[in-house]
PDB file of C-alpha atoms in Angstrom:
ATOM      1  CA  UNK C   1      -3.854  25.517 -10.326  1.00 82.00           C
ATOM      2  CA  UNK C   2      -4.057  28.344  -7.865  1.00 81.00           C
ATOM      3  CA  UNK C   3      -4.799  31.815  -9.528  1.00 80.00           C
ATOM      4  CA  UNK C   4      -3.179  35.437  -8.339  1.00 81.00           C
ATOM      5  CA  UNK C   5      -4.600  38.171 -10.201  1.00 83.00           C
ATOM      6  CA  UNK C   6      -3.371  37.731 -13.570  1.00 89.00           C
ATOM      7  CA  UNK C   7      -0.965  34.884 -12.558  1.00 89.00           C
ATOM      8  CA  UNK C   8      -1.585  30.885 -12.285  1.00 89.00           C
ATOM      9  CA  UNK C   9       0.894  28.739 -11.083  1.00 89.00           C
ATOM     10  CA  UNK C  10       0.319  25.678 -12.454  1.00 86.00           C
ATOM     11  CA  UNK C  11       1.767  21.706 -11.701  1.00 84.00           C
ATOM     12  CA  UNK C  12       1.582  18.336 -13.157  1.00 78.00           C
ATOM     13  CA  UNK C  13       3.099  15.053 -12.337  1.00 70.00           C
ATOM     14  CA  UNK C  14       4.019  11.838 -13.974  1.00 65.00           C
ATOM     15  CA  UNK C  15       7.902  11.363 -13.201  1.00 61.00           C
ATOM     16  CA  UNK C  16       8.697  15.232 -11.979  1.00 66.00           C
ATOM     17  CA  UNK C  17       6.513  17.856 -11.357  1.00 69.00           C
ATOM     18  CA  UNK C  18       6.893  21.196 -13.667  1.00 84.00           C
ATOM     19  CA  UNK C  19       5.316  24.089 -11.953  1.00 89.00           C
ATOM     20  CA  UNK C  20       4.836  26.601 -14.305  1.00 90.00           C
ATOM     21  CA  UNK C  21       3.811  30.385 -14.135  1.00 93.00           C
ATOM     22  CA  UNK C  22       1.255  31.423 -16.674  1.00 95.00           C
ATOM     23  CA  UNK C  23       0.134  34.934 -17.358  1.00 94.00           C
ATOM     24  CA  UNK C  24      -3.469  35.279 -17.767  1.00 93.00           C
ATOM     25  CA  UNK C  25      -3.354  38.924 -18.029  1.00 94.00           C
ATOM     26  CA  UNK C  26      -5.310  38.927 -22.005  1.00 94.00           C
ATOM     27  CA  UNK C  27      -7.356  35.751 -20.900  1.00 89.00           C
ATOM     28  CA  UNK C  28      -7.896  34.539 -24.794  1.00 94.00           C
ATOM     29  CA  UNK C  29      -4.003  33.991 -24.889  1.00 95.00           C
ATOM     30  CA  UNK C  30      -2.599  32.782 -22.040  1.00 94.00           C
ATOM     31  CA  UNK C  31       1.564  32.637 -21.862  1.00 95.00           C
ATOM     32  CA  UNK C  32       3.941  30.524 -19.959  1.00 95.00           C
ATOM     33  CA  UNK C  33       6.290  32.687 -17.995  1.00 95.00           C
ATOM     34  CA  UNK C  34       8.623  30.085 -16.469  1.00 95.00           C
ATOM     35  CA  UNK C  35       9.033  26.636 -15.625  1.00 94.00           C
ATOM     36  CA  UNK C  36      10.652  24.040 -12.689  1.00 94.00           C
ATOM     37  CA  UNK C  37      10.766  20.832 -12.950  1.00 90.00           C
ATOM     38  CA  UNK C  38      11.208  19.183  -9.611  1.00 89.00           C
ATOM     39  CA  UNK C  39      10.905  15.500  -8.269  1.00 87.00           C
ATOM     40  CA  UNK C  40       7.415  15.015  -6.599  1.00 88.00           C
ATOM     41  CA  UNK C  41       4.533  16.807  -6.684  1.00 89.00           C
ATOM     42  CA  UNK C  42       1.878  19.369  -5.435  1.00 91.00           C
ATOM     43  CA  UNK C  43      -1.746  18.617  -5.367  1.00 91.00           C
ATOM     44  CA  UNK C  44      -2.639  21.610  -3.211  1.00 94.00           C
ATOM     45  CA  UNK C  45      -0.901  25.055  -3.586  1.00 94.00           C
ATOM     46  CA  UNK C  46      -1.628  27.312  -0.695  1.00 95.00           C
ATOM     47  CA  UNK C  47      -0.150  31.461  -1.102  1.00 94.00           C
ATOM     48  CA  UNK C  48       2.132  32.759   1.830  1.00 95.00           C
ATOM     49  CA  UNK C  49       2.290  36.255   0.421  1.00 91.00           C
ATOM     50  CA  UNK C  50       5.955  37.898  -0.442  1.00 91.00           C
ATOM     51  CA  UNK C  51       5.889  35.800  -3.714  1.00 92.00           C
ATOM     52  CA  UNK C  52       5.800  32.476  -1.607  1.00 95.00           C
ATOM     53  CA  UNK C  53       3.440  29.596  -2.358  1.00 95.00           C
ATOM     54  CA  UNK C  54       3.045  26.167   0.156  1.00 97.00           C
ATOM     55  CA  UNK C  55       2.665  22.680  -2.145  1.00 95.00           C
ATOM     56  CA  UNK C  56       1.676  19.965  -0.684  1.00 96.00           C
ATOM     57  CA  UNK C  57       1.696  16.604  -1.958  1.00 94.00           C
ATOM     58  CA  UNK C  58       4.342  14.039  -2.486  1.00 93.00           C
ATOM     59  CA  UNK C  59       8.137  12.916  -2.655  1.00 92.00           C
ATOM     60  CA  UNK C  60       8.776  11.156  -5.213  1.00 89.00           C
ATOM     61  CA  UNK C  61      12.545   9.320  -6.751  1.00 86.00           C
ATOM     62  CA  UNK C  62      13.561  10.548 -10.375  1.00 81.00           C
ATOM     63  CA  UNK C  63      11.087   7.829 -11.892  1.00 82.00           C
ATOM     64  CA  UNK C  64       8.055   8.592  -9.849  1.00 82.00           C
ATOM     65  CA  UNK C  65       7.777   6.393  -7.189  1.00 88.00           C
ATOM     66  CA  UNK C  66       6.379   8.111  -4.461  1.00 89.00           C
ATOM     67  CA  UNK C  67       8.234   8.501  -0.911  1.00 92.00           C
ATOM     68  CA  UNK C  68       6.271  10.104   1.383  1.00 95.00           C
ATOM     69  CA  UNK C  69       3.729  13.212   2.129  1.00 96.00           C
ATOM     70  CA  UNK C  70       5.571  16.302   1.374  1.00 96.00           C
ATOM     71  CA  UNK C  71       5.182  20.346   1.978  1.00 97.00           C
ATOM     72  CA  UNK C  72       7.292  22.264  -0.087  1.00 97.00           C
ATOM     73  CA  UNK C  73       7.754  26.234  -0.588  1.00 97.00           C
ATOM     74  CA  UNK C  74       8.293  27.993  -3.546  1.00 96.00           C
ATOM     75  CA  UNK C  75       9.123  31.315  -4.809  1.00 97.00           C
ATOM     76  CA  UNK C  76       7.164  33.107  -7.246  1.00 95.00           C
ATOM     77  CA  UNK C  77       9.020  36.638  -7.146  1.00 94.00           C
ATOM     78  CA  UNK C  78      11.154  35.712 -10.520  1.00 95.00           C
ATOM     79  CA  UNK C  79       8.044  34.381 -12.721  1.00 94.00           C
ATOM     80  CA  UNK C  80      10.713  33.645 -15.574  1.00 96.00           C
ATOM     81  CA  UNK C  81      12.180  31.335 -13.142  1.00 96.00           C
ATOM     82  CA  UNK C  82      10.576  29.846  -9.852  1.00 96.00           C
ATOM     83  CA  UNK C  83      12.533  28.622  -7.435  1.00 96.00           C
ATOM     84  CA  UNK C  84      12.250  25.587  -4.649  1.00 96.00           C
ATOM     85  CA  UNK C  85      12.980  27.472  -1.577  1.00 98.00           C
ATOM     86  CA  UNK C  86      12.406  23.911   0.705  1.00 98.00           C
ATOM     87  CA  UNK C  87      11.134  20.898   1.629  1.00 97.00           C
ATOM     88  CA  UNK C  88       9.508  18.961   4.384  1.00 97.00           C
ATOM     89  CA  UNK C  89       8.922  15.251   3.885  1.00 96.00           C
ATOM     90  CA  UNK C  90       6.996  12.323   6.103  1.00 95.00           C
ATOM     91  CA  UNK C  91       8.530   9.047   4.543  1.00 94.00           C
ATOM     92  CA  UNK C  92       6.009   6.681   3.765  1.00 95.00           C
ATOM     93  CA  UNK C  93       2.930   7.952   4.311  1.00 94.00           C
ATOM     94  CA  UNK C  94       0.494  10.080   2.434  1.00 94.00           C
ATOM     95  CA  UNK C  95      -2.087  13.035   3.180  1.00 94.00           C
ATOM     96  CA  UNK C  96      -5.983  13.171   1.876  1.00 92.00           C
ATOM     97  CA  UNK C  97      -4.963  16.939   1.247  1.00 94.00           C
ATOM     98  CA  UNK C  98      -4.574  15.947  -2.200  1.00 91.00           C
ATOM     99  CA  UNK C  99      -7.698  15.160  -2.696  1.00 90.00           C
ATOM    100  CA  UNK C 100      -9.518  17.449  -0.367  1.00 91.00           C
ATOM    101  CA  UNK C 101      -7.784  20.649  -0.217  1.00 91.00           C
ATOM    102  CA  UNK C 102     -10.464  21.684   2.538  1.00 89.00           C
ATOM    103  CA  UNK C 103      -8.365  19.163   5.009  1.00 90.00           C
ATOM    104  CA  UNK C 104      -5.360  21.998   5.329  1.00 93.00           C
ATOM    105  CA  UNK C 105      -5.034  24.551   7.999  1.00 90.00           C
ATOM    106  CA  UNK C 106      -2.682  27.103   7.928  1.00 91.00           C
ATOM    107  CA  UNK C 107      -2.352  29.571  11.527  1.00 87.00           C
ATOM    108  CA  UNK C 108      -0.908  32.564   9.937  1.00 88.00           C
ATOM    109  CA  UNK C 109      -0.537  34.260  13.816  1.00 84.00           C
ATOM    110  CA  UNK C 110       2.280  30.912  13.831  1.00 86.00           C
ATOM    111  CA  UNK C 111       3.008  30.858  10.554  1.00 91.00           C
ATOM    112  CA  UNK C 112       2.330  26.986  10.709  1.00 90.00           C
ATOM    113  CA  UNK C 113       0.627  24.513   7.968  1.00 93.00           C
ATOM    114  CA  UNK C 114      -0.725  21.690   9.528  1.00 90.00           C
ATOM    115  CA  UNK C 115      -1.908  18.922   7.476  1.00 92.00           C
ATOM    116  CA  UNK C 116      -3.690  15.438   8.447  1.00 91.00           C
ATOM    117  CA  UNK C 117      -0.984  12.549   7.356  1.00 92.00           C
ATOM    118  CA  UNK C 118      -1.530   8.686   7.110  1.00 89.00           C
ATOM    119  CA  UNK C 119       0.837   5.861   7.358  1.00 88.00           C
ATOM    120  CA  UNK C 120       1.748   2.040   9.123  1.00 86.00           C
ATOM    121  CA  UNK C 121       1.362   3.390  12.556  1.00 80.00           C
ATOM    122  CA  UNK C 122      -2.162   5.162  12.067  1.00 83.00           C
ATOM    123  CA  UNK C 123      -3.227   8.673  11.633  1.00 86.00           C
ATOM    124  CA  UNK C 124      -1.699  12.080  13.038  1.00 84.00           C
ATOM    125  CA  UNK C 125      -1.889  15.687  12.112  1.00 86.00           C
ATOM    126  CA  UNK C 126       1.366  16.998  11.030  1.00 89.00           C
ATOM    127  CA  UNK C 127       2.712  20.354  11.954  1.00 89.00           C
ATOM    128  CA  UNK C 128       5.060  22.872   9.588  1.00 94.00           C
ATOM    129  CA  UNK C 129       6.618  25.917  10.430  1.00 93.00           C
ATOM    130  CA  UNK C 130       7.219  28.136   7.290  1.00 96.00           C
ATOM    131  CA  UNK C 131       9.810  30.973   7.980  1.00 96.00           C
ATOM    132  CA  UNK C 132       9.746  34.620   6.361  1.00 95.00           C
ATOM    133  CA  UNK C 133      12.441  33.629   3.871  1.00 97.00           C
ATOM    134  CA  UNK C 134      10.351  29.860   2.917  1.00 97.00           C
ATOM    135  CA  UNK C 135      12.000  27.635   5.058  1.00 98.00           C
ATOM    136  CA  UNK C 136      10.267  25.015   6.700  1.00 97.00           C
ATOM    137  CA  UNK C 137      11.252  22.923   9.963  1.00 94.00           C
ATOM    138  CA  UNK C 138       8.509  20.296  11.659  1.00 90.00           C
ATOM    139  CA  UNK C 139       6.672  21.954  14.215  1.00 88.00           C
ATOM    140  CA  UNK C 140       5.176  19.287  15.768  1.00 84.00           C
ATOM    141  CA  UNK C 141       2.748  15.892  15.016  1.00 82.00           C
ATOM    142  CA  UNK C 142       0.222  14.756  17.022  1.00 78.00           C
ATOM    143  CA  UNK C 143      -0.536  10.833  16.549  1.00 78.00           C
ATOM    144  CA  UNK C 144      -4.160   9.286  16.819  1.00 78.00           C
ATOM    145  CA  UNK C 145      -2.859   5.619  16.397  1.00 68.00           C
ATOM    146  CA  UNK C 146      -4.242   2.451  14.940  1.00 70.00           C
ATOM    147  CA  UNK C 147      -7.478   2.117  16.945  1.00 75.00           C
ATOM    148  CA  UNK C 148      -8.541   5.754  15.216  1.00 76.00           C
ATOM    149  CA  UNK C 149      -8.239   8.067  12.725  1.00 76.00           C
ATOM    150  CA  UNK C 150      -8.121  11.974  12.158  1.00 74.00           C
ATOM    151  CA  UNK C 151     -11.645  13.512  11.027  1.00 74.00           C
ATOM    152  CA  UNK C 152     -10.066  16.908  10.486  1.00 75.00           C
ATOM    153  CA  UNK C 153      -8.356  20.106  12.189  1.00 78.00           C
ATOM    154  CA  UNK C 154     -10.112  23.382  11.934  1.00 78.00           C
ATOM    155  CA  UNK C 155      -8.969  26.586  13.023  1.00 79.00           C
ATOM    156  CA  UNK C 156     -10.492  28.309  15.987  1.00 77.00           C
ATOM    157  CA  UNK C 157      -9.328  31.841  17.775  1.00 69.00           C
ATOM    158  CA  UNK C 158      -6.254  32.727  16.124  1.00 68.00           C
ATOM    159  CA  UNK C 159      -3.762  29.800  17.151  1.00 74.00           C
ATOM    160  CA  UNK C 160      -5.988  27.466  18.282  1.00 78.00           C
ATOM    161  CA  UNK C 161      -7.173  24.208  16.585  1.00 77.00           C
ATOM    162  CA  UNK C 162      -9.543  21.199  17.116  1.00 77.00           C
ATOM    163  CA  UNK C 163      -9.237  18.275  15.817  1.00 79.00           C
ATOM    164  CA  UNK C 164     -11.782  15.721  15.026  1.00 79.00           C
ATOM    165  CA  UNK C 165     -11.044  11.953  15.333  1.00 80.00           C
ATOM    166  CA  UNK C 166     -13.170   8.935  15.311  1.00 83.00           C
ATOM    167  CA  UNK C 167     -12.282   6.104  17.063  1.00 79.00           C
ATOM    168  CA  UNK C 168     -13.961   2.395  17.587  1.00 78.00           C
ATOM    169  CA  UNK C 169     -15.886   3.741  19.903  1.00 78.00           C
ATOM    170  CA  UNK C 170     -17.108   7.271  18.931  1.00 83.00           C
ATOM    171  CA  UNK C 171     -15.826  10.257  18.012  1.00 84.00           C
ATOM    172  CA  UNK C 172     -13.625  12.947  19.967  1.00 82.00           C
ATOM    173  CA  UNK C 173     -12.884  16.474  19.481  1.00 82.00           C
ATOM    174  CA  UNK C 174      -9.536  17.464  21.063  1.00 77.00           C
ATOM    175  CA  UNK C 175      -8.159  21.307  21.496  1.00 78.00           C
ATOM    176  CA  UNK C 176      -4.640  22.181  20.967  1.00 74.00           C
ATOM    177  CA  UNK C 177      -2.924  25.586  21.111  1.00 70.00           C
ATOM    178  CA  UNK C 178      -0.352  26.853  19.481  1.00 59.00           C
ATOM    179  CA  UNK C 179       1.997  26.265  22.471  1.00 62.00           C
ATOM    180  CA  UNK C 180       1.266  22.380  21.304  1.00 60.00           C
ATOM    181  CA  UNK C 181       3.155  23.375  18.234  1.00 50.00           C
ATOM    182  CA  UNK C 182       6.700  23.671  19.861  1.00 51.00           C
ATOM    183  CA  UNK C 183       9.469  21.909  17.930  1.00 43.00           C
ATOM    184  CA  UNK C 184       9.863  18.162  18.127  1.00 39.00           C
ATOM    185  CA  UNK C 185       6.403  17.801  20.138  1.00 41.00           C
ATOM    186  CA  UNK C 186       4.735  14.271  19.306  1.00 42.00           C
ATOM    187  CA  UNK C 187       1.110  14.506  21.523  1.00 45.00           C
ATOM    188  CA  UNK C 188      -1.515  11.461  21.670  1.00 42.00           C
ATOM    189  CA  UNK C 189      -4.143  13.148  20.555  1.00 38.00           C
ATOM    190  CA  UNK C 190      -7.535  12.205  23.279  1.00 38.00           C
TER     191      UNK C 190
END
């Protein structure tokens, strides 16, 4: 649930995920506005502005089973009937976004969500572009490999970030800019 003035957007998920608008504008009796049902889910919603909202969370087939980590945009301007603008999916792996929403980053200067992904080959911070109009397009990912694992990106100076990883043998902070978030980049992060 994120909340926007008098409006919550709202998600679930056991085989789809409905994201519904609710109007809390008399807050003793809320109202459902709208409703999409979509495959997959959204543990975190993150607001764009323009009636745009990030999800992230998971892929998922028409009977639940999960695919991969997913971003996905939606658009709030109708709030009788939201729209999917877009998707952006890394098969088989997940994010701990969904269960610490503190793990995303977002560079507005970039207009780029980056999100810390798991999967067979090790950890890796994954990099979104989201356009004006809600489209996304991978920006960039940045693998730590099997000997280590991503910590956490924070956001320093604008378009800057620095990620945390810990390794066997200690831990390492590593700065990237956002010229390391050109399309189709793949960086070992050390």
């Amino acid at each position: 649930v994120r909340w926007f003035g008098d409006v919550a957007p709202v998600v679930t998920f056991r085989q789809t995920d409905p994201l519904y608008t609710v109007d809390l504008s008399v807050p003793t009796a809320p109202r459902v506005l709208g409703e999409l049902k979509v495959p997959g889910y959204s543990a975190y919603l993150h607001p764009l502005g323009g009636g745009l909202i990030l999800g992230v969370g998971q892929d998922a087939d028409e009977t639940g089973r999960v695919r991969g980590a997913q971003m996905a945009t939606f658009d709030l301007s109708d709030l009788a009937a939201p729209t999917r603008v877009d998707t952006a999916v890394q098969p088989e792996s997940w994010t701990d976004v969904e269960g610490d929403s503190r793990l995303f980053t977002y560079l507005p200067d970039v207009r780029t969500a980056v999100v810390p992904i798991s999967d067979q080959a090790g950890s890796a911070l994954w990099a979104v572009r989201v356009e004006a109009d809600g489209s996304l397009s991978t920006a960039g990912r940045w693998d730590v490999g099997r000997d280590g694992w991503l910590v956490r990106a924070l956001p320093v100076a604008g378009q800057r970030l620095l990620a945390l990883t810990e390794h066997f043998g200690g831990a390492e902070v590593s700065l990237l800019s956002a010229a390391d978030l050109s399309e189709g980049a793949s960086t070992t992060l050390r």
